[in-house]
Each structure stands twice: as C-alpha cells, then as structure tokens.
Coordinates of C-alpha atoms and ligand atoms in Angstrom, one line a residue:
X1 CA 128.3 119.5 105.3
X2 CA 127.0 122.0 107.3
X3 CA 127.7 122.2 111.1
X4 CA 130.5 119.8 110.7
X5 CA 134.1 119.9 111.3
X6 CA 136.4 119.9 108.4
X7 CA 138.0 116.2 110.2
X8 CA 134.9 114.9 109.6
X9 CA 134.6 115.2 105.6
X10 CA 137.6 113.1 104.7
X11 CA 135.4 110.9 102.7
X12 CA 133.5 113.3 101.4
X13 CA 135.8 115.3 100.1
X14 CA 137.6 112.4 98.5
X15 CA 134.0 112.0 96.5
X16 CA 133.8 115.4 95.3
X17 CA 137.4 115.4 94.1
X18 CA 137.2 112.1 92.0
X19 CA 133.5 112.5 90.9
X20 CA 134.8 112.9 87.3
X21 CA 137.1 109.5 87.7
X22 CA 135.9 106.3 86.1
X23 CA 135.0 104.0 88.6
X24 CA 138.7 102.1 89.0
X25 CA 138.2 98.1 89.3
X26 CA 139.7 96.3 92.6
X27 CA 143.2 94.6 92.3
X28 CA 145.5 92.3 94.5
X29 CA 148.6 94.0 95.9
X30 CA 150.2 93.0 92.6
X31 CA 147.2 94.7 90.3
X32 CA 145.8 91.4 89.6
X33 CA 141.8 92.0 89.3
X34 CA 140.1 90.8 92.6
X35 CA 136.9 88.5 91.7
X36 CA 135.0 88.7 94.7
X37 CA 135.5 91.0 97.6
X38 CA 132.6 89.8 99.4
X39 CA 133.0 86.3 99.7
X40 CA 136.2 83.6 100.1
X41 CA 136.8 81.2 98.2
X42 CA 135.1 77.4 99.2
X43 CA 134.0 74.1 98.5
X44 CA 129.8 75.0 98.2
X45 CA 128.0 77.8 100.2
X46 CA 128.8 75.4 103.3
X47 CA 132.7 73.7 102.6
X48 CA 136.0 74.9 103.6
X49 CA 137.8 77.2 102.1
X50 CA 140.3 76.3 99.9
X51 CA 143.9 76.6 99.9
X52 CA 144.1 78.6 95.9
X53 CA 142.2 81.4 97.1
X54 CA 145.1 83.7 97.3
X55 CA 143.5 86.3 96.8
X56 CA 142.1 85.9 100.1
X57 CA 145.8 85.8 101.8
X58 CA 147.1 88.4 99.6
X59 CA 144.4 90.6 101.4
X60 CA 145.0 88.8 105.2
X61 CA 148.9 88.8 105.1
X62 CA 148.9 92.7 104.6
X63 CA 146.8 93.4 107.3
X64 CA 148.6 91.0 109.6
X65 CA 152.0 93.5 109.1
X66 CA 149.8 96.7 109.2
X67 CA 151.1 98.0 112.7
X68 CA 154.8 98.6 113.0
X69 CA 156.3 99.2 116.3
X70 CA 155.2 102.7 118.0
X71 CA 157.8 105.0 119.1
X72 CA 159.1 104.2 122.7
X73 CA 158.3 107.6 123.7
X74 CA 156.5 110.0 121.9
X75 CA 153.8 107.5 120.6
X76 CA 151.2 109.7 120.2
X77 CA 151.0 112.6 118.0
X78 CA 149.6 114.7 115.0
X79 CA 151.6 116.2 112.2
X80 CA 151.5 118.6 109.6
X81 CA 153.8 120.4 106.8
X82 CA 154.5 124.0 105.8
X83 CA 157.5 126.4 105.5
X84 CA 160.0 128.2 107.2
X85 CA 160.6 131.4 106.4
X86 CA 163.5 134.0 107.6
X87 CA 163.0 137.4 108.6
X88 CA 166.1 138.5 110.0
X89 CA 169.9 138.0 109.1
X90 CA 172.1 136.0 111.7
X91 CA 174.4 134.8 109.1
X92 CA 176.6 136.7 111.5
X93 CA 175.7 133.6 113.8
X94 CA 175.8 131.1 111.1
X95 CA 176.6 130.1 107.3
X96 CA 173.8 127.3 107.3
X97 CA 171.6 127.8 104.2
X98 CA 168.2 127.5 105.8
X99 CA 169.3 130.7 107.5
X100 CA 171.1 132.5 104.3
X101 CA 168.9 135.5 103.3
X102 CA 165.6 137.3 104.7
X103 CA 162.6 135.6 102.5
X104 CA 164.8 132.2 102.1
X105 CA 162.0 129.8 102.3
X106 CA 162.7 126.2 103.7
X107 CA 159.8 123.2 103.7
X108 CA 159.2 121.6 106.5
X109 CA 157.4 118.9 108.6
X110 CA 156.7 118.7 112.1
X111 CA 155.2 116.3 114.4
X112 CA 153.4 117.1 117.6
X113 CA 153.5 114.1 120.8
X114 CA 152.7 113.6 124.1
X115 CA 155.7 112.4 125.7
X116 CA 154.4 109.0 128.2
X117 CA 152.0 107.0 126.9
X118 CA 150.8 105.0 124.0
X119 CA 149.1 105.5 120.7
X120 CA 145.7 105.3 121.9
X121 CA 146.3 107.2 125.2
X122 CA 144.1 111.1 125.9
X123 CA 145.6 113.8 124.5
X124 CA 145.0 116.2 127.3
X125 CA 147.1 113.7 130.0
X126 CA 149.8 115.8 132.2
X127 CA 152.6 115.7 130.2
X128 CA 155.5 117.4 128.0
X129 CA 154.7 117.7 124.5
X130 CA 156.9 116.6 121.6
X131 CA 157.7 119.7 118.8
X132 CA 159.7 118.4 116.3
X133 CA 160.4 119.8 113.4
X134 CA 161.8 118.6 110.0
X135 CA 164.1 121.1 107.7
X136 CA 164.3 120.1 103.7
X137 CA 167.2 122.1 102.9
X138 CA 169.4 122.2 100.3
X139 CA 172.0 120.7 102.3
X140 CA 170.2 117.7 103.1
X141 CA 168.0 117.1 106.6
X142 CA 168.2 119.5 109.5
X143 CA 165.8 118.1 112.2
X144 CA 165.1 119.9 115.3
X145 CA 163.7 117.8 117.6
X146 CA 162.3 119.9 120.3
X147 CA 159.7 120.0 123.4
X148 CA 157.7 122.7 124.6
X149 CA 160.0 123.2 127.5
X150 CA 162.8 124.9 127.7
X151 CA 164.4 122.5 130.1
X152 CA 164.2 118.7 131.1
X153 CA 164.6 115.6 133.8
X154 CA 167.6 114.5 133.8
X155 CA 171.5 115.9 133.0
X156 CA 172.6 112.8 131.6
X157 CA 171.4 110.4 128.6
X158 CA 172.5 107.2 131.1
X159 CA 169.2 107.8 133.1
X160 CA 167.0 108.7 130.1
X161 CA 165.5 104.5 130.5
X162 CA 165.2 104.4 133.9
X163 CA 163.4 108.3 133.9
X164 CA 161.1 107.4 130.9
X165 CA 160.6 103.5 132.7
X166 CA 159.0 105.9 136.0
X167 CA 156.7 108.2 134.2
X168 CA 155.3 104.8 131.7
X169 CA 153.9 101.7 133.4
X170 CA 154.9 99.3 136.3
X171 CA 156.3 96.3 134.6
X172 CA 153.9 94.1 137.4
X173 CA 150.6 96.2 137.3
X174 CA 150.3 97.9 134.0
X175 CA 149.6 101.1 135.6
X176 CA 151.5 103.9 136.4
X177 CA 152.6 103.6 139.8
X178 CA 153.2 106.8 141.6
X179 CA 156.0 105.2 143.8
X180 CA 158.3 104.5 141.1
X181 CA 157.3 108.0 139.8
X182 CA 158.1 110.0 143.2
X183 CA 160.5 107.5 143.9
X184 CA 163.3 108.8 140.8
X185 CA 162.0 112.1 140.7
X186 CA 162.9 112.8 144.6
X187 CA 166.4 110.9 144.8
X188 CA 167.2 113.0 141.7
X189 CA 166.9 116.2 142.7
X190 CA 168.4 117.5 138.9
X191 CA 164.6 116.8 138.3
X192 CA 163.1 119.9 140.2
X193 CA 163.1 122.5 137.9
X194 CA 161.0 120.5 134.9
X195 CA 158.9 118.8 137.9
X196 CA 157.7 122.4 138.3
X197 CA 157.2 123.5 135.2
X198 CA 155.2 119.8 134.9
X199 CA 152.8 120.5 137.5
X200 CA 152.7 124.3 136.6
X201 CA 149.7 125.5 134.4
X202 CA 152.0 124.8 130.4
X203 CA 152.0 120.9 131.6
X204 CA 148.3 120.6 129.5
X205 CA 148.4 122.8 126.9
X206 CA 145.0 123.8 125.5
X207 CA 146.4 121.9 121.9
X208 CA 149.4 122.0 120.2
X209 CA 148.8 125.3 118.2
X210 CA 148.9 127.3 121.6
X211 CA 152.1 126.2 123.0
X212 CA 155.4 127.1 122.7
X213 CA 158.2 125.3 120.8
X214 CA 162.3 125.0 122.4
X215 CA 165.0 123.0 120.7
X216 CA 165.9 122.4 124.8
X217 CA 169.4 121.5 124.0
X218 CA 172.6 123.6 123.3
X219 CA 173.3 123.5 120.0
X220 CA 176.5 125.3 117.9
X221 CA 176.3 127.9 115.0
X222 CA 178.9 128.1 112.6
X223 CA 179.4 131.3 110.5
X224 CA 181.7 131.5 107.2
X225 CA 184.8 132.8 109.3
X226 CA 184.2 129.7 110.9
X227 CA 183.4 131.2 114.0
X228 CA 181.2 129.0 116.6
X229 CA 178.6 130.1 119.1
X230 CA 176.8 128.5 121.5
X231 CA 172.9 128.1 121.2
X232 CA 169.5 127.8 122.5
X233 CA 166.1 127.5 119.6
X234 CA 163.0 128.7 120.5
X235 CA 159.8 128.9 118.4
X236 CA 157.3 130.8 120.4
X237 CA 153.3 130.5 119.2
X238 CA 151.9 133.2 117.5
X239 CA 147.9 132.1 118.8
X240 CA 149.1 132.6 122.2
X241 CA 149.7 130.6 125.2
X242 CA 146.9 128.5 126.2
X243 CA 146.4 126.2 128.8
X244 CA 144.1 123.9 130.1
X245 CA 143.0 123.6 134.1
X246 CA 143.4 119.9 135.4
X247 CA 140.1 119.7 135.7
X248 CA 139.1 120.7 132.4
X249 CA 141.4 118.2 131.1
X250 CA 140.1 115.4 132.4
X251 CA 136.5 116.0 131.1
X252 CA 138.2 116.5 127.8
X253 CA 139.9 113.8 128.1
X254 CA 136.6 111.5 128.7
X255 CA 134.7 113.2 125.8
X256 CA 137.3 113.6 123.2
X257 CA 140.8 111.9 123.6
X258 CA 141.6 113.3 119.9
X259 CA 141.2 116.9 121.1
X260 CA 144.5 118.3 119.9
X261 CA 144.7 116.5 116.8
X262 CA 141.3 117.5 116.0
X263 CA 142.1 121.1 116.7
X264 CA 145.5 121.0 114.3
X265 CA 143.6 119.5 111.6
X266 CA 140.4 121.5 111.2
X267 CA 142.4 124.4 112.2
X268 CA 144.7 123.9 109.3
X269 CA 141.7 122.7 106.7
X270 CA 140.2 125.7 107.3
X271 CA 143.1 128.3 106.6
X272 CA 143.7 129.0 109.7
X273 CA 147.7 128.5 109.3
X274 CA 149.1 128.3 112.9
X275 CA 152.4 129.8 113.3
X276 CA 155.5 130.6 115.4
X277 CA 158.2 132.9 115.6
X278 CA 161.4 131.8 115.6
X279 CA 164.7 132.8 117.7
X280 CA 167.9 131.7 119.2
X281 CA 170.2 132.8 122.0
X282 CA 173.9 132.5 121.1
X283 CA 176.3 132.5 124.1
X284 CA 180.4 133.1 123.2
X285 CA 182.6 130.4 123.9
X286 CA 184.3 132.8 126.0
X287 CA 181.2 133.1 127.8
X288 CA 180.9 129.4 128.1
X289 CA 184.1 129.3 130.1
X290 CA 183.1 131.6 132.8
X291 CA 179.0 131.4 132.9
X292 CA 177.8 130.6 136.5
X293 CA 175.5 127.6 135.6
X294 CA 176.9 125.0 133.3
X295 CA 175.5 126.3 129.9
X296 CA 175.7 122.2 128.4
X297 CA 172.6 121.2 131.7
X298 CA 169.4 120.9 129.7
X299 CA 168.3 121.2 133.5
X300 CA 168.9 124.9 133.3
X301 CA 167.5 127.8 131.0
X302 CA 169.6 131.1 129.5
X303 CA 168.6 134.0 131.5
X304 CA 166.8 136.3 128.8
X305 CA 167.9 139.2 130.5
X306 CA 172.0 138.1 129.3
X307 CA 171.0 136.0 126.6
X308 CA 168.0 137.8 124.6
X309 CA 166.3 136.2 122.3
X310 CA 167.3 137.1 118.8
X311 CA 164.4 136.7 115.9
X312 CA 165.1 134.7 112.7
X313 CA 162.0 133.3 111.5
X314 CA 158.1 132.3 111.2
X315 CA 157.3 128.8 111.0
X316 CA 154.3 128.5 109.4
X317 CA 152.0 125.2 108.8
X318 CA 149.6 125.2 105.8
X319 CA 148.9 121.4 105.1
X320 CA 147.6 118.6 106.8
X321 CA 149.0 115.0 105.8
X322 CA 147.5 113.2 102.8
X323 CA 147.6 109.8 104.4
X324 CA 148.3 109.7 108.7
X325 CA 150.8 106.1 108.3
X326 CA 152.7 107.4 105.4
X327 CA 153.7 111.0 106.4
X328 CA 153.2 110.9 110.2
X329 CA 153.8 107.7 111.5
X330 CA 156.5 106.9 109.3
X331 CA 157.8 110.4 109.8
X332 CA 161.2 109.9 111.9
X333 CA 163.5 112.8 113.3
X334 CA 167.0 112.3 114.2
X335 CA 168.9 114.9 116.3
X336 CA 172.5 113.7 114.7
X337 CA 171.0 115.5 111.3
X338 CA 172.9 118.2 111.1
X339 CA 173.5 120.6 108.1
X340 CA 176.3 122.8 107.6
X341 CA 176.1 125.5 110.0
X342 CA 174.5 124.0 112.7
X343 CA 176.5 121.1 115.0
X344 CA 176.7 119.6 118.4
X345 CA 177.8 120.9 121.8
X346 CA 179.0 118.9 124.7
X347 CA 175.5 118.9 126.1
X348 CA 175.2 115.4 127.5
X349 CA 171.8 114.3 126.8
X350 CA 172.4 115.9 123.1
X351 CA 175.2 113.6 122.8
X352 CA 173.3 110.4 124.1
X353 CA 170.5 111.5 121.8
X354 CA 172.8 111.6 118.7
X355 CA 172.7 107.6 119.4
X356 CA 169.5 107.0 120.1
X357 CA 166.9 108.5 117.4
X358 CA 169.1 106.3 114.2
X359 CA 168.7 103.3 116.3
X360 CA 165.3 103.4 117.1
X361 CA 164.1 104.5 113.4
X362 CA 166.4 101.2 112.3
X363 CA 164.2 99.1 114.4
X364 CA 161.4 101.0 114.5
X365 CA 161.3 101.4 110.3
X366 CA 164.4 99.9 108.6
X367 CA 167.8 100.0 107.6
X368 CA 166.6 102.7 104.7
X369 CA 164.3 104.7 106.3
X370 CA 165.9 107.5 105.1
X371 CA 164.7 106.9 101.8
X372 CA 160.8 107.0 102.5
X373 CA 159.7 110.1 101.0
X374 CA 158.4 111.9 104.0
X375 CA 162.2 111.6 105.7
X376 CA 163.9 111.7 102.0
X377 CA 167.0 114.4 101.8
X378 CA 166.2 116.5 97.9
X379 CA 169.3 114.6 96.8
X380 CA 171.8 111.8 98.7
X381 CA 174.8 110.5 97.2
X382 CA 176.8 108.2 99.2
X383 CA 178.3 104.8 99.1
X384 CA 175.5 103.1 101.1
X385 CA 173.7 100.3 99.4
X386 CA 170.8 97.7 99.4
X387 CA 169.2 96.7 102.4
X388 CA 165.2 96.0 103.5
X389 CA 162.8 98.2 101.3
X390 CA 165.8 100.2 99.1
X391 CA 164.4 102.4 97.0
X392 CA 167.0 104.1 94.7
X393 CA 170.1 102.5 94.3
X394 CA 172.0 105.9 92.7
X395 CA 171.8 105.4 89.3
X396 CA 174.8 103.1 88.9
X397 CA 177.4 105.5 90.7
X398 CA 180.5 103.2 92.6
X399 CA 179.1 102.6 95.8
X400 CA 183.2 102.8 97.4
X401 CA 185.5 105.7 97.9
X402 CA 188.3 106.3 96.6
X403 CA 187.6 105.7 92.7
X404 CA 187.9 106.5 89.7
X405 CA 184.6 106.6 88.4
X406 CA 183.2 110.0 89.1
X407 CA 181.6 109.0 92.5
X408 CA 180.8 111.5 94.7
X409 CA 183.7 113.8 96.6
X410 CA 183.7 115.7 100.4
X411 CA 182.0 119.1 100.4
X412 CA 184.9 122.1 101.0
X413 CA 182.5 124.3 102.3
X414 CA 181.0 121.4 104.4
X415 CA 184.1 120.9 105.6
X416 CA 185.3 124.6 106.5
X417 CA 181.7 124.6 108.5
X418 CA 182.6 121.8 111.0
X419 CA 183.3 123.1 114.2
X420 CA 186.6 122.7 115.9
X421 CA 186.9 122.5 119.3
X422 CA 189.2 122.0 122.0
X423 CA 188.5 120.1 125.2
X424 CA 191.3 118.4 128.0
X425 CA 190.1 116.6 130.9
X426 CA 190.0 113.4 133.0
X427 CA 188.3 110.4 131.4
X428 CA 185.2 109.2 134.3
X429 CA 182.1 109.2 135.1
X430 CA 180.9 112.0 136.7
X431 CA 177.2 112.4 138.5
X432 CA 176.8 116.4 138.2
X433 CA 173.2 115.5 139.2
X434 CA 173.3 117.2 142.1
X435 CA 174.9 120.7 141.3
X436 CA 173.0 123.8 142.2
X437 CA 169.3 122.6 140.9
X438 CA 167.3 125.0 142.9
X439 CA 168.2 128.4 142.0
X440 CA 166.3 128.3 138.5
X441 CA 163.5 126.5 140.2
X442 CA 163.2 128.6 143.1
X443 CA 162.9 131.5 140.1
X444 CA 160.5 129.7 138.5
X445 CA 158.5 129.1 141.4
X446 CA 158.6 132.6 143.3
X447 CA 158.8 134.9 139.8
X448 CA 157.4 133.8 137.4
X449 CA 154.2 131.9 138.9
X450 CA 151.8 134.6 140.8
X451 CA 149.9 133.2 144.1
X452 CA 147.1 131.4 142.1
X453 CA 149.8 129.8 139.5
X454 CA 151.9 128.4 142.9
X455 CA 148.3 127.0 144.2
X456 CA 147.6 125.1 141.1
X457 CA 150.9 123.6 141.2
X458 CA 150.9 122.7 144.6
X459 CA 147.2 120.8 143.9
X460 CA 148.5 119.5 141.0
X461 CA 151.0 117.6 142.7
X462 CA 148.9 116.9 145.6
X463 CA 146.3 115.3 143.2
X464 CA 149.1 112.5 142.1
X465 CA 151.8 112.7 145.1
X466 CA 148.9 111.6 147.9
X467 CA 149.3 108.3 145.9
X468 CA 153.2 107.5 146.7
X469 CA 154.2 106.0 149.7
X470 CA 154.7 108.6 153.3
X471 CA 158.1 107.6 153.3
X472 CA 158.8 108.6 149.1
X473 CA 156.0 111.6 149.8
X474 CA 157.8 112.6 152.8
X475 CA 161.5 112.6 150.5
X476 CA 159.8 115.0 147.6
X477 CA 158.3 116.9 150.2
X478 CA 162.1 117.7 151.2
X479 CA 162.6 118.6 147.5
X480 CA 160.3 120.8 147.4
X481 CA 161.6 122.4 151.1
X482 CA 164.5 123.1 149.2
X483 CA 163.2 124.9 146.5
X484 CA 161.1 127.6 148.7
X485 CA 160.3 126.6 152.4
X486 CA 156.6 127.6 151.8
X487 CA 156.2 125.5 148.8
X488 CA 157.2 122.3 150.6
X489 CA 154.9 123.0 154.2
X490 CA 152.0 123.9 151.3
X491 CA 152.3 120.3 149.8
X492 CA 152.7 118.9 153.1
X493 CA 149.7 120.6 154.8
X494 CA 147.3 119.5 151.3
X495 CA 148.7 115.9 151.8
X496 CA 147.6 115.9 155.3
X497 CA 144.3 116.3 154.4
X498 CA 144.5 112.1 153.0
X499 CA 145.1 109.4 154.9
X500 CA 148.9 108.0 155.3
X501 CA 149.6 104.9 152.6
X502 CA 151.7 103.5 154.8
X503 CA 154.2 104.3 157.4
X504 CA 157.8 105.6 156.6
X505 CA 160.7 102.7 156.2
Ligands
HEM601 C1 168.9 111.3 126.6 C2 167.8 111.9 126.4 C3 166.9 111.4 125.3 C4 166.8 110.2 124.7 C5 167.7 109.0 124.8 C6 165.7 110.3 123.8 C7 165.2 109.3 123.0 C8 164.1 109.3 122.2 C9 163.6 108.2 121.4 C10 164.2 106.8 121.4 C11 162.5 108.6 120.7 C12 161.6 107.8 119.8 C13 162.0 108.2 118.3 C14 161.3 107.4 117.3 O1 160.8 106.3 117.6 O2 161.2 107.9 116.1 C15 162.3 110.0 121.1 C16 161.4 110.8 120.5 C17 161.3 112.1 120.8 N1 162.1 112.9 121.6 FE1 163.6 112.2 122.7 N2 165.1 111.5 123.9 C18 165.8 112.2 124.8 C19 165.5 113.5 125.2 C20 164.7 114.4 124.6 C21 164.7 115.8 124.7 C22 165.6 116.6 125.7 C23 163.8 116.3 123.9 C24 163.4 117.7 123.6 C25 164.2 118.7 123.6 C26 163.2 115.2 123.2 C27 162.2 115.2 122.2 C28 161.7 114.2 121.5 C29 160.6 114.3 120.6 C30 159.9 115.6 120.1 C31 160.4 113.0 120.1 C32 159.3 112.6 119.1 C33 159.8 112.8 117.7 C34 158.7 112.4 116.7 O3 157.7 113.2 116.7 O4 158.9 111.4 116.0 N3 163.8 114.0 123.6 N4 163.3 110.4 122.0

C-alpha cells in the first residue's frame, strides 16, 4: 500500500479487517439466499427471462430508489465526526449544557459543502463553503449551521430563491448565466459586502481544513438568571488560513474535482485531526438598542475591536464516516434545533431559515428523519407517532398530552431557559436592503485587503463580470463606485480591455 493515499485503501482495509470472517453467503434484501448472481433467470441460455425470478427485481427495484433528492443548495460536500470540547467558562453567557464546565465533552458531526452547484460539480469552484456542525447533547440536537463567512447576500429570507436561482443555472440554457448573476447582485446593493469577500482571495479555500468556520447569524445565550445576550459563533482553523489563486483552482479543478474531500479524508485516516477554536461575541441587549449598524443584518459583521472574541472551545474531528449515504448524505441540520441555552434572535434570514431546513429534510428524507441514527437526539420522548420509515415507536408510552399514564411532562429548567423578549412595532413589509451597505465593505476593501489582495479581486470579478451585459456591467460598476471610487474605475478600466456584449438599454 505504499505510495498511496489512505482514500484509496477502502477496500483493502475492509480485507484485512474481516480476513478472520467466514466467507458470509449472498442474500435478497429479506436474507433469502441468492442462487445466482451472475446470471437472470430464463427460458434456455437464449429465451426470455421469466417473470418468478424475483430475485432479479429484488436486486433492480433497490437500485432504481438508490438516489434521493440532493440538497437544493449545499449539494456537494464531505463529512466527518469528532468532539467538542470546552476550555473556558461562559456559563456567565449561557446555562446550555454543551457549554457547562471546562473538559465537558460534546460529540459532534459536521458536514462541509460548496454552496451552488450539484453533487458532481469541482470542489475548488468560486464559492462560499457550507460548515455545519451537529451538537449530540444531553439536551437533545444543537445544530449550528454555519458558512465560512462571517456575513451573507441578502438581509431578508424572501429573496433567499430568487438569490440562490442567480448564482445556480438559467432555467433556458443550463448554464450559469452571468446576466442574471450581475443582474440581482447590482440592483441589490445589500449584496456588496459578501460580493467582496466572494471575489476576495477566502472565496476558494485551499480545502475545508484551512478555512474558517462562522455561525453568520445572531443568535441568543441564556444564562441560569435568565439573562439573554446577543451573539455571533466563530470557529477559527487551527491549520491556518489557506487559499487557493483562481488560477490554481481551475487546474485543480480539471485534475481532481474531489480535492477537498480527498484532503479531509486522508487527513483524518492518517491522525492528522483537524481542529478549530471556538468563540462567540455576546452584545447586551442594551447594546442592541443603541448599536450604529443593525446588529440582526447578516450583511454586517461585529467590529472585534467592541465585540472581541471570547474563547470557549476546540472542535476537533477524529473519524471519517463508515458508509458516505448513511452518515453524510442522510446527515441533515436544522437551524430551529435549539437546546436550552441557546435561542433565536430577530435576525431575519435566521427566522426564514427556522422554516426552511425541517421542510426540506421532510421532502428531501421523510417525515422521521429525525430518527435515522446519524440525526437521532440520545433520547426523544414526545407524542409524535408513525409515519414513512418509523423506527421506535417509544415503548408503548401515550402518544397525547394531558394523561394519566406517566407520559412524558415539560422541562422546568427548559422552560426558565426560554428567552423572553419584548418587541412593539408596525406590522409591514419593510425592504431595509438598501441601508448603509458600504461602510463594512469599504473596510473590507481598503483595510483589510493590501494592494495585491484589491488586484486579485478586481481580476477576479473582471474574469466573470466581462460576461454580463454593458448595460448590467455598467450598474455593478456603480456598486463598486460606491464602495471606494478607485475600486470601481479599476474594474472599469480591466473591462475595457474586452469587447462590449452589447450596448446599454
Ligand atoms: C434565508 C436564508 C437561507 C435559507 C432559506 C436557506 C436554506 C437552506 C436549505 C433549504 C438548505 C438545504 C438543506 C438540506 O437539504 O438538508 C440549506 C443548506 C445549508 N445552508 Fe442555508 N439557507 C439560508 C441561509 C444560510 C446561511 C446564512 C448560512 C450560513 C450561515 C447557511 C448555511 C447552510 C449550510 C451550511 C447548509 C448545508 C447543510 C448541510 O451540510 O447539510 N444557509 N440552506
């Protein structure tokens, strides 16, 4: 096995562990023995086959239902299990047990993505990256379903369709189609900030072990006084930042469109754990009230320098899945899965995601996908029953409320953890799309990209934006005016070196 990469020795390894095993007989999908594996079953060597050969269908039905609908975003990805494991006490912050005591240990899953494109798709594409992780705590699932940026698109879950519709494929052409693309991202300018970042040098990372990990959203921290707090997650890679060059990427991406699943798997069949410090930022609600940005815009970041980051914990990753359907693609993270401790915040696209994960994972994987072990809570005891694919039906317990049968009750301390807030206002619909969306951009832009940094970006949009329309190139070329006058005459002057698609309308 020298010379080869541990990704390659699946099958080999499977030999060496079950050299000992007696050699195990075929069966149906019921355990009836199989006869013949090599041949159907039919009227002489040259007849048809006939109709009592089941176990011939038995073997053609299953693979017929093999695939399952991919995720509508997030299609593409890798996974792998370890632990979290805290370091510092913030039960100051919050009463939720995965937090409760330096050395508390927590399993966990998580599943890497690329955001746009399918299953099969390159994994070193432009792109965000997914970071998802799943918490198996004693007080049932926390997931924290989480990006690699600290921001995103849009302010409000209403566009979330129409913005994912842009980056995926024209419905006509099956190809992305860098009008619709330039087309959203210029006529909402909410967008700048993560179009930035996207063309700066994190949108490839080199693999999913040398980027950062932020839960993007505000969140709420609940601590036993039942005091809440405001807050930001952040898991930042302990193998450092690396990135890849456009360039780079697209070689990689002829030669090996598996690269960062590769990487994650040998890295972790080798012992090399990858890991990631943990943090929050915690704003009062006090603060909320009179902060100069709108602390609920997943457009906008926390200044460190009045929010620092506060450690808590290493995530850590040790195993790789024992079977990629089972524990990866069946794998499913809902943001609504809150534990004690940890809640919501009026962050718009939070809220609209609350809906939409549950939905998805009941069409995507069932009514009971909860129960599949790699999304299983350590215990659930509710009045839910029955349904597709139902795998424990609660040992006979009443499946109503109230009764007198010893079904479960509500949790007290579950119930002194949930936040209580107080909000007054006009019922409407209100577009804050288009409130104050350069000033974090600009900062991004002019601070923390050097000259060489602002270059690549400007190529990098220059490499897709020379595709849109004049009239749509000449509207994000205004967008980018906005940010920093210079940014906008540099992507100007680079697209003036290509000829015009066609005149402005
Ligand atoms: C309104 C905004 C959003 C909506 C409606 C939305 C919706 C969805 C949906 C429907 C899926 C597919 C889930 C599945 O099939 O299991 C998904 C996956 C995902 N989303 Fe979002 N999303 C939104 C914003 C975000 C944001 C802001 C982040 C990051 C902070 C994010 C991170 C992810 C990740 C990591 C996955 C993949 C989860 C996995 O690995 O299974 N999404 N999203």
């Amino acid at each position: 096995m020298a010379n080869r990469q541990p990704i390659q020795n699946q099958l080999l390894e499977y030999v060496k562990q079950h050299e000992d095993d007696d050699l195990e007989t075929s069966t149906t999908n019921s355990g009836n023995p199989l006869i013949n594996k090599d041949a159907s079953q039919t009227i002489g060597p040259k007849g048809f086959m006939v109709m009592q050969d089941y176990r011939f269908f038995d073997q053609l039905q299953h693979f017929d239902r093999e695939r399952i609908p991919e995720r509508v975003v997030h299609a593409k990805g890798a996974g792998a299990f370890g632990y979290f494991r805290v370091t510092h006490d913030i039960t100051n912050y919050s009463a939720a047990k995965v937090f409760s005591s330096i050395g508390y240990t927590t399993k966990i899953a998580v599943r890497f993505s690329q955001v746009t494109f399918e299953m099969g798709s390159q994994d070193t594409v432009r792109d965000l990256r997914g970071f998802a992780v799943k918490f198996y705590t004693d007080d049932g699932i926390w997931d924290l379903v989480g990006n690699n940026t600290p921001i995103f698109f849009i302010q409000d879950g209403i566009l979330f369709p129409d913005n994912i519709h842009i980056l995926k494929r024209n419905p006509v052409t099956h190809v992305r189609d860098w009008d619709m693309f330039f087309d959203f991202f210029s006529k909402r300018p909410e967008s700048i900030h993560q179009l930035v970042w996207f063309y700066g040098d994190r949108g490839i990372p080199d693999g999913y072990r040398h980027m950062n990990g932020y839960g993007s959203n505000t969140f709420s921290l609940i601590n036993a006084s039942g005091e809440l707090f405001y807050c930001k997650f952040h898991y930042k890679t302990n193998q450092g930042i690396r990135n890849l060059d456009a360039q780079k990427a697209r070689e990689i991406a002829g030669n090996d469109p598996d690269y960062m699943l590769r990487d994650l798997y040998n890295a972790i069949a080798s012992g090399n754990y990858p890991s990631w410090s943990f943090y929050i930022q915690t704003m009062t609600i006090e603060q909320a009230k009179t902060s100069p940005f709108n602390p609920f815009d997943v457009t906008k970041v926390w200044p460190h320098g009045s929010y620092p980051l506060i450690p808590v914990g290493q995530l850590v990753l040790d195993k790789n899945p024992t079977n990629y359907f089972a524990e990866v693609e069946q794998l499913s993270f809902n943001p609504a899965h809150f534990i004690p401790g940890i809640d919501a915040s009026p962050d718009k696209v939070l809220q609209s995601r609350l809906f939409a994960y549950g939905d998805t994972s009941r069409y995507r994987l069932g009514t009971n996908n909860q129960q599949l072990p790699v999304n299983a809570p350590k215990r659930f005891k509710n009045f839910s029953r029955d349904g597709k694919s139902t795998f424990d039906s609660q040992g006979g317990a009443p499946n109503y409320h109230p009764n007198s049968f010893g079904g479960p009750e509500t949790d007290p301390r579950a119930v002194a953890l949930s936040p209580r807030l107080r909000y007054a206002g006009d019922v409407g619909f209100y577009d804050t799309g288009f409130e104050d969306n350069f000033t974090q951009a600009r900062a991004l832009y002019q601070r923390v990209f050097d000259d060489a940094a602002r270059e690549r970006c400007i190529q990098n949009i220059v490499y897709d934006l020379k595709n849109a329309s004049a009239f749509i190139q000449q509207r994000q070329v205004g967008v980018f005016s906005q940010v920093d006058e210079s940014f906008g005459r540099r992507v100007q002057e680079e697209l003036g070196k290509y000829q015009p698609l066609h005149a402005i309308i």
